[in-house]
PDB file of C-alpha atoms in Angstrom:
ATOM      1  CA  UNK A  95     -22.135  -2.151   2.689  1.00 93.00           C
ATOM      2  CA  UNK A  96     -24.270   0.963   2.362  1.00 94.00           C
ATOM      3  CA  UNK A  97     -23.188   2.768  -0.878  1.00 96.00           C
ATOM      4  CA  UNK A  98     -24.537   5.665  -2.062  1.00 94.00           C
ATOM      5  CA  UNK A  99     -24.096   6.381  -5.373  1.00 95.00           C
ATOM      6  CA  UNK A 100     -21.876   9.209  -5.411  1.00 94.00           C
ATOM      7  CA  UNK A 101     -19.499   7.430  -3.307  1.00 96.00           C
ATOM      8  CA  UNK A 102     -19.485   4.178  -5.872  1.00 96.00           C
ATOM      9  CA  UNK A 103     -16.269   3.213  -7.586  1.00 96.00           C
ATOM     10  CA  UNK A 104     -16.195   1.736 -10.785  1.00 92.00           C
ATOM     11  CA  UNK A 105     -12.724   2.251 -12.188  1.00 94.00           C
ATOM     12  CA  UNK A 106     -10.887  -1.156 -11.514  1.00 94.00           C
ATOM     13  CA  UNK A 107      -7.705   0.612 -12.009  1.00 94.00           C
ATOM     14  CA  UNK A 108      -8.222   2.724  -9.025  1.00 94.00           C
ATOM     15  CA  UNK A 109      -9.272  -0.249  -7.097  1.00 96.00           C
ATOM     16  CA  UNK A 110      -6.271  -2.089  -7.801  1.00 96.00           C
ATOM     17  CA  UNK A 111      -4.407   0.590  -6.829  1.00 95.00           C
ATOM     18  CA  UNK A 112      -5.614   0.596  -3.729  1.00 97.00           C
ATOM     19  CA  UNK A 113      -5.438  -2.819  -2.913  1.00 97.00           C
ATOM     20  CA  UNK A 114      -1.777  -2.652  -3.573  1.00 96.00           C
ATOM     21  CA  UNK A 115      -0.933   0.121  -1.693  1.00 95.00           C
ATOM     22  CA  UNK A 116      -2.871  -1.072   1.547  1.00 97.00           C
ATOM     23  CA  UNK A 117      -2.220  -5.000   1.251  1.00 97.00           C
ATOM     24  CA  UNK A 118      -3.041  -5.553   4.365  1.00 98.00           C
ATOM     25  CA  UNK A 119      -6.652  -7.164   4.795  1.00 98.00           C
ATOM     26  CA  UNK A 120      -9.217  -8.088   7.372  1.00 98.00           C
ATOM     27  CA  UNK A 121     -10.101 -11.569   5.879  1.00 97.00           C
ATOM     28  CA  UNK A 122     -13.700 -12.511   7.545  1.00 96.00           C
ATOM     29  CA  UNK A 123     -15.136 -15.820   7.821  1.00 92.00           C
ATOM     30  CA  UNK A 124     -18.069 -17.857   9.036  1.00 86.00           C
ATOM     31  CA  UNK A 125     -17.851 -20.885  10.932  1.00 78.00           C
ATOM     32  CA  UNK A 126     -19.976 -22.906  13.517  1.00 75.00           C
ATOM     33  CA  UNK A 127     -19.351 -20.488  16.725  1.00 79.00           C
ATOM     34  CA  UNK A 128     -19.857 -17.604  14.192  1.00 87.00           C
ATOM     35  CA  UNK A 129     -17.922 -14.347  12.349  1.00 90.00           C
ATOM     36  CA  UNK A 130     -13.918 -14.578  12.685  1.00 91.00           C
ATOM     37  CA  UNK A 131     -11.713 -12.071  11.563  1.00 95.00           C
ATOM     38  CA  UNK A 132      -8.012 -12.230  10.884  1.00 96.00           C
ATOM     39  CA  UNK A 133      -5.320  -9.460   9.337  1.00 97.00           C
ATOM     40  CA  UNK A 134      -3.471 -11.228   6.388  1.00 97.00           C
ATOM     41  CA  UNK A 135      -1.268  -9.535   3.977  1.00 97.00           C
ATOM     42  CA  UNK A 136      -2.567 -10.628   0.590  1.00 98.00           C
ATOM     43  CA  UNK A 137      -1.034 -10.017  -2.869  1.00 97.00           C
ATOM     44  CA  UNK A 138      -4.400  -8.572  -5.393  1.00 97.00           C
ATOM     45  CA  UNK A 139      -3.288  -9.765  -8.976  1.00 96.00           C
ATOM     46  CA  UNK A 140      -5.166  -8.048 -11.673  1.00 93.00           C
ATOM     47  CA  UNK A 141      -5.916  -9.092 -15.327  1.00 91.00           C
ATOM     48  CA  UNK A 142      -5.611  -7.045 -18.435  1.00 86.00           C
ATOM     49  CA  UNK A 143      -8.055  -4.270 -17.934  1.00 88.00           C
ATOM     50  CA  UNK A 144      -6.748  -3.932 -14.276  1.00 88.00           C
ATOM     51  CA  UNK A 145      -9.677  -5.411 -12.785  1.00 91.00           C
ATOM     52  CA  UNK A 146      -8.494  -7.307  -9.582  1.00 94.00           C
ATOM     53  CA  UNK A 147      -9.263 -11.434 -10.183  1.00 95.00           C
ATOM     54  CA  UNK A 148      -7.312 -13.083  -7.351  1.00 97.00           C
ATOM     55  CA  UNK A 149      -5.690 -12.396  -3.779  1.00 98.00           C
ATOM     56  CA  UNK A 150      -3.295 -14.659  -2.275  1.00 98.00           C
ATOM     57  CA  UNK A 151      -1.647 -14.427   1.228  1.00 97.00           C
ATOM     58  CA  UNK A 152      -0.543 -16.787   3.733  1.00 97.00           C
ATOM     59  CA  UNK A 153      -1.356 -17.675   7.425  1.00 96.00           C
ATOM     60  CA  UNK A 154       0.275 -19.398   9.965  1.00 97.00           C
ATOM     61  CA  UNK A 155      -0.194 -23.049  10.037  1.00 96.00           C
ATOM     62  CA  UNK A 156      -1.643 -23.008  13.708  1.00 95.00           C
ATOM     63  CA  UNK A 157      -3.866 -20.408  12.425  1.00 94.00           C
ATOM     64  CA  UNK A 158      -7.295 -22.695  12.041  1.00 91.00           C
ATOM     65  CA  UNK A 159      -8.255 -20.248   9.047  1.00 92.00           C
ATOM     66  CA  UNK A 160      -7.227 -22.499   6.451  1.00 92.00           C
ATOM     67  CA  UNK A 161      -8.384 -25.485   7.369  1.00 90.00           C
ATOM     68  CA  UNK A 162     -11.965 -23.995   7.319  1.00 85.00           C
ATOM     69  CA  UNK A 163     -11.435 -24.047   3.264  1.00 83.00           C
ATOM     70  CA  UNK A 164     -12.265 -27.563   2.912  1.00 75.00           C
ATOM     71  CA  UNK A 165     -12.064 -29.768   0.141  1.00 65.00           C
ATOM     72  CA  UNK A 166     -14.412 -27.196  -2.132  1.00 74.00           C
ATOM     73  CA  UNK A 167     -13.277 -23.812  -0.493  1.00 83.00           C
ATOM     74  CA  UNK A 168     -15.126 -21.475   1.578  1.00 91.00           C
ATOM     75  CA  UNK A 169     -16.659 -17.834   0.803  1.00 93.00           C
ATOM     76  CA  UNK A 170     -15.059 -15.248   2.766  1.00 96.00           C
ATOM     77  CA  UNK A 171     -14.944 -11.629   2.296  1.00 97.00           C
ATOM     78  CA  UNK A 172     -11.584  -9.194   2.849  1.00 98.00           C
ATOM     79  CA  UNK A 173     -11.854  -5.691   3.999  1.00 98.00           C
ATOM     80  CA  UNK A 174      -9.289  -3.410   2.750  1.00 98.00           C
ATOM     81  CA  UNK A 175      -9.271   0.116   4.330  1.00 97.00           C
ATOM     82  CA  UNK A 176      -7.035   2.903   2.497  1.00 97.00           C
ATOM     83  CA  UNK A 177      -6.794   6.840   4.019  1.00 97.00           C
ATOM     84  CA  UNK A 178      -9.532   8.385   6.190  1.00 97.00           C
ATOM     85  CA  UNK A 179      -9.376  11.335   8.125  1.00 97.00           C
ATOM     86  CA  UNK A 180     -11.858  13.447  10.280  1.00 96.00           C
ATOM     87  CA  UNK A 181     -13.235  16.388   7.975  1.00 96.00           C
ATOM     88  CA  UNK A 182     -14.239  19.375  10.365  1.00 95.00           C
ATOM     89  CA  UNK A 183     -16.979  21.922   9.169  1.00 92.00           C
ATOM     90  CA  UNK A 184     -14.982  24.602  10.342  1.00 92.00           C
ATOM     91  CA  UNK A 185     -13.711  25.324   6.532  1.00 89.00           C
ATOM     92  CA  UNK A 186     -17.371  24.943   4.689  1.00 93.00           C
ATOM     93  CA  UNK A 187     -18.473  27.832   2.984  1.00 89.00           C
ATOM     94  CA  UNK A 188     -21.864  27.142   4.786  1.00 89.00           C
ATOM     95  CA  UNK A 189     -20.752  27.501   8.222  1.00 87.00           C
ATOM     96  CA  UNK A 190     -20.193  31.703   8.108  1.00 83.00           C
ATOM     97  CA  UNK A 191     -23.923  31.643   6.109  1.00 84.00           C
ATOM     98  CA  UNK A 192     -26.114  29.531   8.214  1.00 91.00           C
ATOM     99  CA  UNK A 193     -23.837  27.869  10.009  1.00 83.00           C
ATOM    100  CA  UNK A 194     -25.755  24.305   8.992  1.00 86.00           C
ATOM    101  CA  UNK A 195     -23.155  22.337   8.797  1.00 89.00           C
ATOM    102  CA  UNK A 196     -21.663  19.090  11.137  1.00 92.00           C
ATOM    103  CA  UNK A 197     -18.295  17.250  11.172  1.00 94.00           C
ATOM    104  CA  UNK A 198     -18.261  13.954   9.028  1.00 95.00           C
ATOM    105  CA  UNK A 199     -15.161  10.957   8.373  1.00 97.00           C
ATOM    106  CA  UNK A 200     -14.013  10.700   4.297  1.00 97.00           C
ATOM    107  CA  UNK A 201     -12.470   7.312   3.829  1.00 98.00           C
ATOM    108  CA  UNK A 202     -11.464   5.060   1.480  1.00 98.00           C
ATOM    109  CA  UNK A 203     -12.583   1.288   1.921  1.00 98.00           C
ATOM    110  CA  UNK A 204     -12.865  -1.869  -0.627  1.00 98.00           C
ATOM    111  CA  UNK A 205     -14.586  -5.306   0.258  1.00 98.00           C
ATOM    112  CA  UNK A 206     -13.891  -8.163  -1.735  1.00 98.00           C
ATOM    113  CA  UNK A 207     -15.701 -11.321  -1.433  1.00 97.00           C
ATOM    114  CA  UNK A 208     -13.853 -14.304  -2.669  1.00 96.00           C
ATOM    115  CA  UNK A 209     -13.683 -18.372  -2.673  1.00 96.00           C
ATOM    116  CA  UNK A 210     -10.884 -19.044  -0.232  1.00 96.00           C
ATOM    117  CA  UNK A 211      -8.765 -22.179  -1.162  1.00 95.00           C
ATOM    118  CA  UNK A 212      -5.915 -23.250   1.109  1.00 95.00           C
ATOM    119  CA  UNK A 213      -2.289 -23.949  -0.545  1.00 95.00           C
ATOM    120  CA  UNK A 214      -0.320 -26.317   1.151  1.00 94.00           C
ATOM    121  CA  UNK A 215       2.927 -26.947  -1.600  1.00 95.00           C
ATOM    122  CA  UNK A 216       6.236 -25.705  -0.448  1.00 94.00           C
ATOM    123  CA  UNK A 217       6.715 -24.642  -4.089  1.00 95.00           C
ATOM    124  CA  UNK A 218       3.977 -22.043  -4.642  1.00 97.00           C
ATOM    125  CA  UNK A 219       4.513 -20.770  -1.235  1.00 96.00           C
ATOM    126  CA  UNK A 220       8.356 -20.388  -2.285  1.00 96.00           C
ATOM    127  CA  UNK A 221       7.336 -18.567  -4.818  1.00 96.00           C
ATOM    128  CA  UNK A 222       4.851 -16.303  -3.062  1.00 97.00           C
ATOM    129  CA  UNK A 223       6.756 -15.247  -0.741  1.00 96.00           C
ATOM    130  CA  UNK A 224       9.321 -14.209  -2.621  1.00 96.00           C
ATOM    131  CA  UNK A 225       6.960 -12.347  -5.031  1.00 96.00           C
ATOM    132  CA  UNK A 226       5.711 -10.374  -1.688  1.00 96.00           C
ATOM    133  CA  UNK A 227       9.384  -9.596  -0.697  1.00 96.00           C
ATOM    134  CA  UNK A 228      10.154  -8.125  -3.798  1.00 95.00           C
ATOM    135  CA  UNK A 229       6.952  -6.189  -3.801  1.00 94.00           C
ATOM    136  CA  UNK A 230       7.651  -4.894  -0.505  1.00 94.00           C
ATOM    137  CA  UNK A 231      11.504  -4.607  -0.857  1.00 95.00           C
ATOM    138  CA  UNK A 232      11.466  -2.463  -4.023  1.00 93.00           C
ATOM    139  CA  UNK A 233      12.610   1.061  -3.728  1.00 88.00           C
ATOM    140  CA  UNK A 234      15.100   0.451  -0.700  1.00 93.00           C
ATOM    141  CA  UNK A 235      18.689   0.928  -1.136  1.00 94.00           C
ATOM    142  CA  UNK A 236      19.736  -2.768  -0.406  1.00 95.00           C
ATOM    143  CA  UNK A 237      16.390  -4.487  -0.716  1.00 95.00           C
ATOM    144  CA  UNK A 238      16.442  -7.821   0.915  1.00 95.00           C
ATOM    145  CA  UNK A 239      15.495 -11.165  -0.802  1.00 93.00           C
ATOM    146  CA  UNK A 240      14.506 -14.441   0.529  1.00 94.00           C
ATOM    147  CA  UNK A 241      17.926 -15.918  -0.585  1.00 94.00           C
ATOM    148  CA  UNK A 242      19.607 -13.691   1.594  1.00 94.00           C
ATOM    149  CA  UNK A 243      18.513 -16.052   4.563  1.00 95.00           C
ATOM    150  CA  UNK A 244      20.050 -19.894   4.760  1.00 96.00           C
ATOM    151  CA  UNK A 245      18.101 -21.946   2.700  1.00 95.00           C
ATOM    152  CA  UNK A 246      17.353 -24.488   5.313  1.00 95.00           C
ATOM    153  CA  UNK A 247      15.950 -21.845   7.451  1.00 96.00           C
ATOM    154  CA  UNK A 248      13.896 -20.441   4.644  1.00 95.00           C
ATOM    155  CA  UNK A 249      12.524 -24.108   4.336  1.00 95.00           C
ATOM    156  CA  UNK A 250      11.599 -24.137   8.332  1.00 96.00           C
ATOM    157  CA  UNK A 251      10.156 -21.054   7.934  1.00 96.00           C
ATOM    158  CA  UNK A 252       8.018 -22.021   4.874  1.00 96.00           C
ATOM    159  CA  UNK A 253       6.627 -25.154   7.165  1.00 96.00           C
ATOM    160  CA  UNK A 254       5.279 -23.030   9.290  1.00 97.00           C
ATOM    161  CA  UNK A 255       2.804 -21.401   6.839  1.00 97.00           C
ATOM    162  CA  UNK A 256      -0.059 -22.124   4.590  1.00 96.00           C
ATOM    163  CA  UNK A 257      -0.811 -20.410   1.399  1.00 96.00           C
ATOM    164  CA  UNK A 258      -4.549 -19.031   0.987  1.00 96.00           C
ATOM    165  CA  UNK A 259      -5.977 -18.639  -2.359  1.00 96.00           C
ATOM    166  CA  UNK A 260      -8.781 -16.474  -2.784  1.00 96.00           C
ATOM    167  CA  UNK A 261     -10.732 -16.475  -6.123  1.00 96.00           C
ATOM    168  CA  UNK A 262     -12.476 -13.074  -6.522  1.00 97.00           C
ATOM    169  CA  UNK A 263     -16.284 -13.073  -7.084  1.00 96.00           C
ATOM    170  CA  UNK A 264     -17.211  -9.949  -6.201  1.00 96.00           C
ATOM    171  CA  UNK A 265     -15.542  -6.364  -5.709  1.00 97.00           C
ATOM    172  CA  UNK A 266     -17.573  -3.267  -4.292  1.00 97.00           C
ATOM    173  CA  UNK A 267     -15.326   0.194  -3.620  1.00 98.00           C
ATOM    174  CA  UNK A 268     -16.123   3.186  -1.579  1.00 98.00           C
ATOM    175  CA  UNK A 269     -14.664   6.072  -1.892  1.00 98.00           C
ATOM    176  CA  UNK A 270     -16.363   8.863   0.276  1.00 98.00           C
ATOM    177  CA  UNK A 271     -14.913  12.323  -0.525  1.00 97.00           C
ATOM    178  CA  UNK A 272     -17.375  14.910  -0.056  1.00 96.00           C
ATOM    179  CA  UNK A 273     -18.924  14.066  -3.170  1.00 95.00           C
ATOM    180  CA  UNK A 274     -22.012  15.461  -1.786  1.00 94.00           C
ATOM    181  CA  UNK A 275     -21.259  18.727  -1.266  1.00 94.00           C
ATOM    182  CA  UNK A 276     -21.437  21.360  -3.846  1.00 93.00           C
ATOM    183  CA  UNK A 277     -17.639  22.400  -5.483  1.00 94.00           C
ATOM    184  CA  UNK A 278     -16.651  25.608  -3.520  1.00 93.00           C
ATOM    185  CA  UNK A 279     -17.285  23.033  -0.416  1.00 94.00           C
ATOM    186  CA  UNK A 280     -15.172  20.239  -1.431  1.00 94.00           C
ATOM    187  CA  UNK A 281     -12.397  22.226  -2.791  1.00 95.00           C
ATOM    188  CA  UNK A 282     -12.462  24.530   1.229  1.00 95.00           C
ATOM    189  CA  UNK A 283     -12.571  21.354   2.732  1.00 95.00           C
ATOM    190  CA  UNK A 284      -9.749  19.428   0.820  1.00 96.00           C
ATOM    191  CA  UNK A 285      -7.394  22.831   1.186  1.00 95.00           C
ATOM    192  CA  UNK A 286      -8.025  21.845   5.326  1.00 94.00           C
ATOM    193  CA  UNK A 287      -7.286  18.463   5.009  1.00 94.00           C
ATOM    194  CA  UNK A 288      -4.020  19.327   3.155  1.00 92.00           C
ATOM    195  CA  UNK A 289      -2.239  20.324   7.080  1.00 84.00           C
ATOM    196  CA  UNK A 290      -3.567  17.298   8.965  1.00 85.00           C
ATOM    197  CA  UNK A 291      -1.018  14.285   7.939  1.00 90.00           C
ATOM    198  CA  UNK A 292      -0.574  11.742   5.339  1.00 93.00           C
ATOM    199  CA  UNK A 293      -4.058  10.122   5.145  1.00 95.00           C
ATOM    200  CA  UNK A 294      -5.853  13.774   5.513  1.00 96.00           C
ATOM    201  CA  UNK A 295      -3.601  14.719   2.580  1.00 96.00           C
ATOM    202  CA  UNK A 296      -3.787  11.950   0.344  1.00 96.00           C
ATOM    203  CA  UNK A 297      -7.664  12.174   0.849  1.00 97.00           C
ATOM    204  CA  UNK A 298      -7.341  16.267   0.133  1.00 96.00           C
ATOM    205  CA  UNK A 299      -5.464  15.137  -3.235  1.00 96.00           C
ATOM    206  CA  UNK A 300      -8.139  12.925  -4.331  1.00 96.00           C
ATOM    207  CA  UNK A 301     -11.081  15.456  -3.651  1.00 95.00           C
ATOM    208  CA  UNK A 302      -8.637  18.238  -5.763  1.00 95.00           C
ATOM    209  CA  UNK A 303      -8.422  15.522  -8.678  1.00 89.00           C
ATOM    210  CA  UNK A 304      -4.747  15.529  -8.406  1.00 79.00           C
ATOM    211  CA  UNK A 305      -3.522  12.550  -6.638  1.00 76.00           C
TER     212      UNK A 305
END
C-alpha cells in the first residue's frame, strides 16, 4: 500500500480500535488459479500495549478458504476499511484565492497480513462464537446469547463452520485526513464534512482532534 508519511499510523491503540469497530474483513489469498477474496467477520485480540496480535473468524465449511491453510498455514492478508467520505473543495480557503484546488476521498483503511491456520474443534469454535455474540450483542436491551437457541441446533450449526486462526505478522494503518493541507484548510473542510452522514462525520471528528 502506498503510504505517505503523513497519512502513517503508529498508535496501536487507534488501530485496534478500528479493527473492532469495523470487524468485518476482506481476507485475501493466493492459490494456484490466483488472488481470492472473501468477507469474514474476524475478532482482532490485542495484547497489553493494545497492539493487535491475532484475528480469528470463521467460514463456512464449503467455503474452500480453509482448507488452503494446510498442515503449516498459509500467509494471507485482511483488509479492513473504516469511514471514508468524498471531501469537496468547495469549503478550502484556497478556492476564493486561486481557486487551485480539486476534490479528493479521506478514508480510513488497515491491512493486516497474517499466518492463517484453520480450527476445526467444536470446542474453540463454541467458544468463539459465543465471544462474537456477546461482542456484538452488548448494548441491546435483551441481547441474545448462543444458549438462547436449542443446543442441538447450536451443535448443527457449529458443523457447518470452520474456525480460522490468523497469527498477525504485520500491521500497516492509513489514515488519510487532509493531513496535507495547511490548518485553516483542514479545520473548513472537516466543518463540511460534519452535514454529510455518519462516515463524513466521524472522519470530520478525527480531522478536529475530537473523536
Amino acid at each position: 500500500m502506498y503510504l505517505p508519511s503523513h497519512f502513517a499510523v503508529d498508535d496501536p491503540v487507534e488501530v485496534l480500535r478500528l479493527l473492532r469497530a469495523r470487524p468485518l474483513a476482506t481476507l485475501v489469498t493466493h492459490e494456484a488459479e490466483g488472488l481470492d477474496a472473501n468477507p469474514v467477520l474476524l475478532l482482532a485480540d490485542g495484547d497489553a500495549q493494545g497492539a493487535v496480535r491475532r484475528l480469528r473468524g470463521h467460514v463456512a465449511r464449503g467455503n474452500p478458504l480453509w482448507r488452503r491453510a494446510g498442515a503449516g498455514g498459509c500467509e494471507v492478508l485482511a483488509l479492513f476499511h473504516g469511514a471514508q467520505a468524498y471531501v469537496s473543495p468547495a469549503a478550502h480557503p484556497r478556492k476564493a484565492v486561486d481557486g487551485k484546488v480539486v476534490p479528493t476521498w479521506n478514508y480510513l483503511v488497515v491491512q493486516v497480513s497474517g499466518r492463517l491456520r484453520a480450527v476445526d474443534d467444536p470446542v474453540w469454535l463454541r467458544e468463539l462464537v459465543g465471544e462474537l455474540t456477546d461482542t456484538h450483542e452488548a448494548g441491546r436491551e435483551r441481547p441474545w446469547a448462543v444458549s438462547d437457541a436449542p443446543e442441538d441446533y447450536v451443535r448443527a450449526m457449529l458443523a457447518g463452520v470452520v474456525g480460522i486462526d490468523i497469527e498477525v505478522l504485520r500491521v500497516t494503518a492509513k489514515f488519510k485526513l487532509s493531513q496535507n493541507h495547511p490548518e485553516p484548510a483542514r479545520i473548513a473542510l472537516a466543518h463540511a464534512l460534519q452535514g454529510d452522514g455518519d462516515d463524513a462525520r466521524e472522519l470530520a471528528a478525527r480531522m478536529l482532534g475530537s473523536y
